[in-house]
Amino acid sequence: LAGILVVQGETEKAYKYYSRMMSAADAHVRIGEILGGQGRLSEGKEHLRAAIEAEPNHERAIALMAQMNKPELQQVDYRSPR
């Protein structure tokens, strides 16, 4: 259910749902991962930053942030087919 909420743009509701099942940092990481997978990198990185702020040594958040900051991802045009 929470994953569907993220896809629909209801990230606040998704966060509330996830945070009942996992830590605040893990909830933000999960949302950030879904957003990043949709190509919504800036939104995904916002959630990863929140995860790192809540838990500075969160390995998954740090790894995903590094992955989303790769220059080749920043240059992809998600609007046009390749």
PDB file of N, CA and C in Angstrom:
ATOM      1  N   LEU A   1       0.822  -1.198   0.000  1.00  0.00           N
ATOM      2  CA  LEU A   1       0.000   0.000   0.000  1.00  0.00           C
ATOM      3  C   LEU A   1       0.865   1.261   0.000  1.00  0.00           C
ATOM      4  N   ALA A   2       1.882   1.300   0.849  1.00  0.00           N
ATOM      5  CA  ALA A   2       2.722   2.492   0.937  1.00  0.00           C
ATOM      6  C   ALA A   2       3.450   2.757  -0.372  1.00  0.00           C
ATOM      7  N   GLY A   3       3.908   1.706  -1.028  1.00  0.00           N
ATOM      8  CA  GLY A   3       4.583   1.865  -2.311  1.00  0.00           C
ATOM      9  C   GLY A   3       3.675   2.487  -3.361  1.00  0.00           C
ATOM     10  N   ILE A   4       2.423   2.105  -3.355  1.00  0.00           N
ATOM     11  CA  ILE A   4       1.446   2.685  -4.279  1.00  0.00           C
ATOM     12  C   ILE A   4       1.253   4.161  -3.967  1.00  0.00           C
ATOM     13  N   LEU A   5       1.215   4.491  -2.683  1.00  0.00           N
ATOM     14  CA  LEU A   5       1.072   5.899  -2.290  1.00  0.00           C
ATOM     15  C   LEU A   5       2.239   6.734  -2.807  1.00  0.00           C
ATOM     16  N   VAL A   6       3.446   6.188  -2.751  1.00  0.00           N
ATOM     17  CA  VAL A   6       4.619   6.912  -3.252  1.00  0.00           C
ATOM     18  C   VAL A   6       4.466   7.165  -4.747  1.00  0.00           C
ATOM     19  N   VAL A   7       4.114   6.149  -5.484  1.00  0.00           N
ATOM     20  CA  VAL A   7       3.949   6.260  -6.938  1.00  0.00           C
ATOM     21  C   VAL A   7       2.898   7.306  -7.278  1.00  0.00           C
ATOM     22  N   GLN A   8       1.860   7.401  -6.465  1.00  0.00           N
ATOM     23  CA  GLN A   8       0.783   8.364  -6.688  1.00  0.00           C
ATOM     24  C   GLN A   8       1.136   9.769  -6.198  1.00  0.00           C
ATOM     25  N   GLY A   9       2.332   9.948  -5.624  1.00  0.00           N
ATOM     26  CA  GLY A   9       2.749  11.257  -5.153  1.00  0.00           C
ATOM     27  C   GLY A   9       2.333  11.567  -3.727  1.00  0.00           C
ATOM     28  N   GLU A  10       1.810  10.596  -3.037  1.00  0.00           N
ATOM     29  CA  GLU A  10       1.355  10.769  -1.651  1.00  0.00           C
ATOM     30  C   GLU A  10       2.459  10.345  -0.681  1.00  0.00           C
ATOM     31  N   THR A  11       3.614  11.014  -0.768  1.00  0.00           N
ATOM     32  CA  THR A  11       4.768  10.570   0.014  1.00  0.00           C
ATOM     33  C   THR A  11       4.584  10.785   1.517  1.00  0.00           C
ATOM     34  N   GLU A  12       3.860  11.804   1.923  1.00  0.00           N
ATOM     35  CA  GLU A  12       3.619  12.014   3.353  1.00  0.00           C
ATOM     36  C   GLU A  12       2.819  10.859   3.940  1.00  0.00           C
ATOM     37  N   LYS A  13       1.775  10.465   3.246  1.00  0.00           N
ATOM     38  CA  LYS A  13       0.969   9.331   3.712  1.00  0.00           C
ATOM     39  C   LYS A  13       1.798   8.050   3.706  1.00  0.00           C
ATOM     40  N   ALA A  14       2.598   7.877   2.670  1.00  0.00           N
ATOM     41  CA  ALA A  14       3.452   6.688   2.591  1.00  0.00           C
ATOM     42  C   ALA A  14       4.436   6.655   3.752  1.00  0.00           C
ATOM     43  N   TYR A  15       5.003   7.816   4.081  1.00  0.00           N
ATOM     44  CA  TYR A  15       5.955   7.889   5.189  1.00  0.00           C
ATOM     45  C   TYR A  15       5.281   7.478   6.499  1.00  0.00           C
ATOM     46  N   LYS A  16       4.088   7.968   6.721  1.00  0.00           N
ATOM     47  CA  LYS A  16       3.366   7.612   7.959  1.00  0.00           C
ATOM     48  C   LYS A  16       3.148   6.105   8.026  1.00  0.00           C
ATOM     49  N   TYR A  17       2.798   5.511   6.896  1.00  0.00           N
ATOM     50  CA  TYR A  17       2.561   4.076   6.848  1.00  0.00           C
ATOM     51  C   TYR A  17       3.859   3.306   7.097  1.00  0.00           C
ATOM     52  N   TYR A  18       4.911   3.648   6.357  1.00  0.00           N
ATOM     53  CA  TYR A  18       6.190   2.956   6.513  1.00  0.00           C
ATOM     54  C   TYR A  18       6.754   3.123   7.922  1.00  0.00           C
ATOM     55  N   SER A  19       6.643   4.322   8.489  1.00  0.00           N
ATOM     56  CA  SER A  19       7.268   4.573   9.789  1.00  0.00           C
ATOM     57  C   SER A  19       6.599   3.810  10.920  1.00  0.00           C
ATOM     58  N   ARG A  20       5.429   3.252  10.672  1.00  0.00           N
ATOM     59  CA  ARG A  20       4.810   2.375  11.676  1.00  0.00           C
ATOM     60  C   ARG A  20       5.457   0.994  11.665  1.00  0.00           C
ATOM     61  N   MET A  21       6.107   0.645  10.555  1.00  0.00           N
ATOM     62  CA  MET A  21       6.691  -0.687  10.408  1.00  0.00           C
ATOM     63  C   MET A  21       8.211  -0.700  10.529  1.00  0.00           C
ATOM     64  N   MET A  22       8.841   0.472  10.404  1.00  0.00           N
ATOM     65  CA  MET A  22      10.302   0.521  10.397  1.00  0.00           C
ATOM     66  C   MET A  22      10.761   1.858  10.969  1.00  0.00           C
ATOM     67  N   SER A  23      12.058   2.020  11.120  1.00  0.00           N
ATOM     68  CA  SER A  23      12.597   3.273  11.644  1.00  0.00           C
ATOM     69  C   SER A  23      12.313   4.423  10.677  1.00  0.00           C
ATOM     70  N   ALA A  24      12.406   5.624  11.190  1.00  0.00           N
ATOM     71  CA  ALA A  24      12.195   6.812  10.355  1.00  0.00           C
ATOM     72  C   ALA A  24      13.188   6.829   9.194  1.00  0.00           C
ATOM     73  N   ALA A  25      14.440   6.507   9.485  1.00  0.00           N
ATOM     74  CA  ALA A  25      15.464   6.500   8.435  1.00  0.00           C
ATOM     75  C   ALA A  25      15.137   5.456   7.370  1.00  0.00           C
ATOM     76  N   ASP A  26      14.749   4.260   7.789  1.00  0.00           N
ATOM     77  CA  ASP A  26      14.408   3.209   6.823  1.00  0.00           C
ATOM     78  C   ASP A  26      13.191   3.592   5.986  1.00  0.00           C
ATOM     79  N   ALA A  27      12.231   4.265   6.599  1.00  0.00           N
ATOM     80  CA  ALA A  27      11.045   4.715   5.860  1.00  0.00           C
ATOM     81  C   ALA A  27      11.438   5.697   4.769  1.00  0.00           C
ATOM     82  N   HIS A  28      12.309   6.646   5.106  1.00  0.00           N
ATOM     83  CA  HIS A  28      12.763   7.621   4.109  1.00  0.00           C
ATOM     84  C   HIS A  28      13.570   6.944   2.999  1.00  0.00           C
ATOM     85  N   VAL A  29      14.387   5.972   3.364  1.00  0.00           N
ATOM     86  CA  VAL A  29      15.180   5.256   2.364  1.00  0.00           C
ATOM     87  C   VAL A  29      14.257   4.527   1.392  1.00  0.00           C
ATOM     88  N   ARG A  30      13.257   3.859   1.918  1.00  0.00           N
ATOM     89  CA  ARG A  30      12.338   3.111   1.050  1.00  0.00           C
ATOM     90  C   ARG A  30      11.634   4.039   0.062  1.00  0.00           C
ATOM     91  N   ILE A  31      11.179   5.183   0.563  1.00  0.00           N
ATOM     92  CA  ILE A  31      10.507   6.153  -0.312  1.00  0.00           C
ATOM     93  C   ILE A  31      11.493   6.710  -1.337  1.00  0.00           C
ATOM     94  N   GLY A  32      12.685   7.045  -0.881  1.00  0.00           N
ATOM     95  CA  GLY A  32      13.702   7.560  -1.791  1.00  0.00           C
ATOM     96  C   GLY A  32      14.067   6.576  -2.879  1.00  0.00           C
ATOM     97  N   GLU A  33      14.115   5.307  -2.519  1.00  0.00           N
ATOM     98  CA  GLU A  33      14.438   4.254  -3.484  1.00  0.00           C
ATOM     99  C   GLU A  33      13.338   4.135  -4.546  1.00  0.00           C
ATOM    100  N   ILE A  34      12.101   4.185  -4.127  1.00  0.00           N
ATOM    101  CA  ILE A  34      10.989   4.100  -5.085  1.00  0.00           C
ATOM    102  C   ILE A  34      10.998   5.310  -6.013  1.00  0.00           C
ATOM    103  N   LEU A  35      11.158   6.499  -5.448  1.00  0.00           N
ATOM    104  CA  LEU A  35      11.182   7.713  -6.263  1.00  0.00           C
ATOM    105  C   LEU A  35      12.341   7.694  -7.247  1.00  0.00           C
ATOM    106  N   GLY A  36      13.503   7.277  -6.788  1.00  0.00           N
ATOM    107  CA  GLY A  36      14.656   7.186  -7.672  1.00  0.00           C
ATOM    108  C   GLY A  36      14.424   6.211  -8.808  1.00  0.00           C
ATOM    109  N   GLY A  37      13.774   5.101  -8.513  1.00  0.00           N
ATOM    110  CA  GLY A  37      13.461   4.116  -9.531  1.00  0.00           C
ATOM    111  C   GLY A  37      12.504   4.635 -10.589  1.00  0.00           C
ATOM    112  N   GLN A  38      11.742   5.649 -10.221  1.00  0.00           N
ATOM    113  CA  GLN A  38      10.827   6.282 -11.174  1.00  0.00           C
ATOM    114  C   GLN A  38      11.491   7.421 -11.937  1.00  0.00           C
ATOM    115  N   GLY A  39      12.759   7.687 -11.634  1.00  0.00           N
ATOM    116  CA  GLY A  39      13.451   8.797 -12.281  1.00  0.00           C
ATOM    117  C   GLY A  39      13.201  10.125 -11.601  1.00  0.00           C
ATOM    118  N   ARG A  40      12.542  10.103 -10.470  1.00  0.00           N
ATOM    119  CA  ARG A  40      12.246  11.331  -9.710  1.00  0.00           C
ATOM    120  C   ARG A  40      13.390  11.547  -8.711  1.00  0.00           C
ATOM    121  N   LEU A  41      14.583  11.830  -9.275  1.00  0.00           N
ATOM    122  CA  LEU A  41      15.812  11.850  -8.494  1.00  0.00           C
ATOM    123  C   LEU A  41      15.841  12.925  -7.424  1.00  0.00           C
ATOM    124  N   SER A  42      15.412  14.129  -7.731  1.00  0.00           N
ATOM    125  CA  SER A  42      15.496  15.193  -6.724  1.00  0.00           C
ATOM    126  C   SER A  42      14.598  14.878  -5.535  1.00  0.00           C
ATOM    127  N   GLU A  43      13.415  14.338  -5.791  1.00  0.00           N
ATOM    128  CA  GLU A  43      12.521  13.950  -4.692  1.00  0.00           C
ATOM    129  C   GLU A  43      13.111  12.783  -3.904  1.00  0.00           C
ATOM    130  N   GLY A  44      13.677  11.837  -4.629  1.00  0.00           N
ATOM    131  CA  GLY A  44      14.299  10.694  -3.968  1.00  0.00           C
ATOM    132  C   GLY A  44      15.439  11.117  -3.069  1.00  0.00           C
ATOM    133  N   LYS A  45      16.258  12.038  -3.574  1.00  0.00           N
ATOM    134  CA  LYS A  45      17.396  12.511  -2.776  1.00  0.00           C
ATOM    135  C   LYS A  45      16.949  13.280  -1.534  1.00  0.00           C
ATOM    136  N   GLU A  46      15.821  13.972  -1.605  1.00  0.00           N
ATOM    137  CA  GLU A  46      15.296  14.655  -0.419  1.00  0.00           C
ATOM    138  C   GLU A  46      15.036  13.643   0.696  1.00  0.00           C
ATOM    139  N   HIS A  47      14.452  12.523   0.336  1.00  0.00           N
ATOM    140  CA  HIS A  47      14.166  11.498   1.347  1.00  0.00           C
ATOM    141  C   HIS A  47      15.437  10.823   1.833  1.00  0.00           C
ATOM    142  N   LEU A  48      16.395  10.644   0.962  1.00  0.00           N
ATOM    143  CA  LEU A  48      17.661  10.058   1.399  1.00  0.00           C
ATOM    144  C   LEU A  48      18.401  11.004   2.333  1.00  0.00           C
ATOM    145  N   ARG A  49      18.343  12.313   2.054  1.00  0.00           N
ATOM    146  CA  ARG A  49      18.948  13.285   2.970  1.00  0.00           C
ATOM    147  C   ARG A  49      18.285  13.221   4.343  1.00  0.00           C
ATOM    148  N   ALA A  50      16.961  13.087   4.360  1.00  0.00           N
ATOM    149  CA  ALA A  50      16.241  12.982   5.637  1.00  0.00           C
ATOM    150  C   ALA A  50      16.665  11.717   6.385  1.00  0.00           C
ATOM    151  N   ALA A  51      16.872  10.635   5.654  1.00  0.00           N
ATOM    152  CA  ALA A  51      17.318   9.387   6.282  1.00  0.00           C
ATOM    153  C   ALA A  51      18.704   9.554   6.888  1.00  0.00           C
ATOM    154  N   ILE A  52      19.594  10.191   6.150  1.00  0.00           N
ATOM    155  CA  ILE A  52      20.966  10.391   6.632  1.00  0.00           C
ATOM    156  C   ILE A  52      20.977  11.366   7.814  1.00  0.00           C
ATOM    157  N   GLU A  53      20.103  12.346   7.794  1.00  0.00           N
ATOM    158  CA  GLU A  53      20.003  13.270   8.926  1.00  0.00           C
ATOM    159  C   GLU A  53      19.527  12.521  10.178  1.00  0.00           C
ATOM    160  N   ALA A  54      18.579  11.618  10.009  1.00  0.00           N
ATOM    161  CA  ALA A  54      18.061  10.846  11.140  1.00  0.00           C
ATOM    162  C   ALA A  54      19.070   9.805  11.628  1.00  0.00           C
ATOM    163  N   GLU A  55      19.822   9.248  10.683  1.00  0.00           N
ATOM    164  CA  GLU A  55      20.775   8.178  11.001  1.00  0.00           C
ATOM    165  C   GLU A  55      22.009   8.359  10.115  1.00  0.00           C
ATOM    166  N   PRO A  56      22.980   9.181  10.560  1.00  0.00           N
ATOM    167  CA  PRO A  56      24.118   9.569   9.713  1.00  0.00           C
ATOM    168  C   PRO A  56      24.937   8.418   9.117  1.00  0.00           C
ATOM    169  N   ASN A  57      24.932   7.260   9.712  1.00  0.00           N
ATOM    170  CA  ASN A  57      25.724   6.135   9.195  1.00  0.00           C
ATOM    171  C   ASN A  57      24.860   5.085   8.490  1.00  0.00           C
ATOM    172  N   HIS A  58      23.696   5.468   8.032  1.00  0.00           N
ATOM    173  CA  HIS A  58      22.784   4.528   7.372  1.00  0.00           C
ATOM    174  C   HIS A  58      23.388   4.130   6.029  1.00  0.00           C
ATOM    175  N   GLU A  59      23.911   2.918   5.963  1.00  0.00           N
ATOM    176  CA  GLU A  59      24.664   2.472   4.788  1.00  0.00           C
ATOM    177  C   GLU A  59      23.841   2.489   3.505  1.00  0.00           C
ATOM    178  N   ARG A  60      22.613   2.027   3.562  1.00  0.00           N
ATOM    179  CA  ARG A  60      21.773   1.967   2.360  1.00  0.00           C
ATOM    180  C   ARG A  60      21.480   3.370   1.838  1.00  0.00           C
ATOM    181  N   ALA A  61      21.184   4.309   2.753  1.00  0.00           N
ATOM    182  CA  ALA A  61      20.895   5.691   2.352  1.00  0.00           C
ATOM    183  C   ALA A  61      22.119   6.319   1.690  1.00  0.00           C
ATOM    184  N   ILE A  62      23.277   6.091   2.270  1.00  0.00           N
ATOM    185  CA  ILE A  62      24.521   6.648   1.728  1.00  0.00           C
ATOM    186  C   ILE A  62      24.805   6.062   0.342  1.00  0.00           C
ATOM    187  N   ALA A  63      24.630   4.750   0.202  1.00  0.00           N
ATOM    188  CA  ALA A  63      24.893   4.094  -1.082  1.00  0.00           C
ATOM    189  C   ALA A  63      23.921   4.569  -2.162  1.00  0.00           C
ATOM    190  N   LEU A  64      22.650   4.678  -1.818  1.00  0.00           N
ATOM    191  CA  LEU A  64      21.663   5.140  -2.797  1.00  0.00           C
ATOM    192  C   LEU A  64      21.904   6.593  -3.187  1.00  0.00           C
ATOM    193  N   MET A  65      22.294   7.421  -2.217  1.00  0.00           N
ATOM    194  CA  MET A  65      22.579   8.826  -2.510  1.00  0.00           C
ATOM    195  C   MET A  65      23.748   8.918  -3.490  1.00  0.00           C
ATOM    196  N   ALA A  66      24.779   8.122  -3.268  1.00  0.00           N
ATOM    197  CA  ALA A  66      25.930   8.120  -4.176  1.00  0.00           C
ATOM    198  C   ALA A  66      25.501   7.675  -5.575  1.00  0.00           C
ATOM    199  N   GLN A  67      24.657   6.668  -5.629  1.00  0.00           N
ATOM    200  CA  GLN A  67      24.179   6.172  -6.918  1.00  0.00           C
ATOM    201  C   GLN A  67      23.357   7.232  -7.642  1.00  0.00           C
ATOM    202  N   MET A  68      22.480   7.914  -6.925  1.00  0.00           N
ATOM    203  CA  MET A  68      21.631   8.942  -7.549  1.00  0.00           C
ATOM    204  C   MET A  68      22.412  10.186  -7.950  1.00  0.00           C
ATOM    205  N   ASN A  69      23.577  10.372  -7.360  1.00  0.00           N
ATOM    206  CA  ASN A  69      24.400  11.540  -7.699  1.00  0.00           C
ATOM    207  C   ASN A  69      25.348  11.290  -8.867  1.00  0.00           C
ATOM    208  N   LYS A  70      25.316  10.098  -9.439  1.00  0.00           N
ATOM    209  CA  LYS A  70      26.179   9.805 -10.584  1.00  0.00           C
ATOM    210  C   LYS A  70      25.814  10.738 -11.743  1.00  0.00           C
ATOM    211  N   PRO A  71      26.806  11.349 -12.367  1.00  0.00           N
ATOM    212  CA  PRO A  71      26.538  12.304 -13.447  1.00  0.00           C
ATOM    213  C   PRO A  71      25.697  11.737 -14.588  1.00  0.00           C
ATOM    214  N   GLU A  72      25.889  10.469 -14.923  1.00  0.00           N
ATOM    215  CA  GLU A  72      25.126   9.918 -16.044  1.00  0.00           C
ATOM    216  C   GLU A  72      23.624   9.856 -15.748  1.00  0.00           C
ATOM    217  N   LEU A  73      23.239   9.746 -14.491  1.00  0.00           N
ATOM    218  CA  LEU A  73      21.817   9.753 -14.144  1.00  0.00           C
ATOM    219  C   LEU A  73      21.222  11.153 -14.270  1.00  0.00           C
ATOM    220  N   GLN A  74      22.022  12.156 -14.010  1.00  0.00           N
ATOM    221  CA  GLN A  74      21.534  13.527 -14.047  1.00  0.00           C
ATOM    222  C   GLN A  74      21.233  13.989 -15.469  1.00  0.00           C
ATOM    223  N   GLN A  75      21.859  13.353 -16.448  1.00  0.00           N
ATOM    224  CA  GLN A  75      21.713  13.789 -17.828  1.00  0.00           C
ATOM    225  C   GLN A  75      20.639  13.035 -18.599  1.00  0.00           C
ATOM    226  N   VAL A  76      20.013  12.069 -17.981  1.00  0.00           N
ATOM    227  CA  VAL A  76      18.997  11.270 -18.671  1.00  0.00           C
ATOM    228  C   VAL A  76      17.729  12.098 -18.822  1.00  0.00           C
ATOM    229  N   ASP A  77      17.173  12.080 -20.015  1.00  0.00           N
ATOM    230  CA  ASP A  77      15.898  12.739 -20.262  1.00  0.00           C
ATOM    231  C   ASP A  77      14.819  11.667 -20.196  1.00  0.00           C
ATOM    232  N   TYR A  78      14.075  11.673 -19.122  1.00  0.00           N
ATOM    233  CA  TYR A  78      13.073  10.641 -18.907  1.00  0.00           C
ATOM    234  C   TYR A  78      11.807  10.867 -19.728  1.00  0.00           C
ATOM    235  N   ARG A  79      11.718  11.991 -20.389  1.00  0.00           N
ATOM    236  CA  ARG A  79      10.505  12.311 -21.160  1.00  0.00           C
ATOM    237  C   ARG A  79      10.524  11.721 -22.554  1.00  0.00           C
ATOM    238  N   SER A  80      11.708  11.498 -23.109  1.00  0.00           N
ATOM    239  CA  SER A  80      11.750  11.016 -24.492  1.00  0.00           C
ATOM    240  C   SER A  80      12.283   9.577 -24.530  1.00  0.00           C
ATOM    241  N   PRO A  81      11.705   8.739 -25.385  1.00  0.00           N
ATOM    242  CA  PRO A  81      12.179   7.354 -25.489  1.00  0.00           C
ATOM    243  C   PRO A  81      13.542   7.303 -26.155  1.00  0.00           C
ATOM    244  N   ARG A  82      14.303   6.287 -25.834  1.00  0.00           N
ATOM    245  CA  ARG A  82      15.641   6.114 -26.407  1.00  0.00           C
ATOM    246  C   ARG A  82      15.629   5.037 -27.454  1.00  0.00           C
TER     247      ARG A  82
END
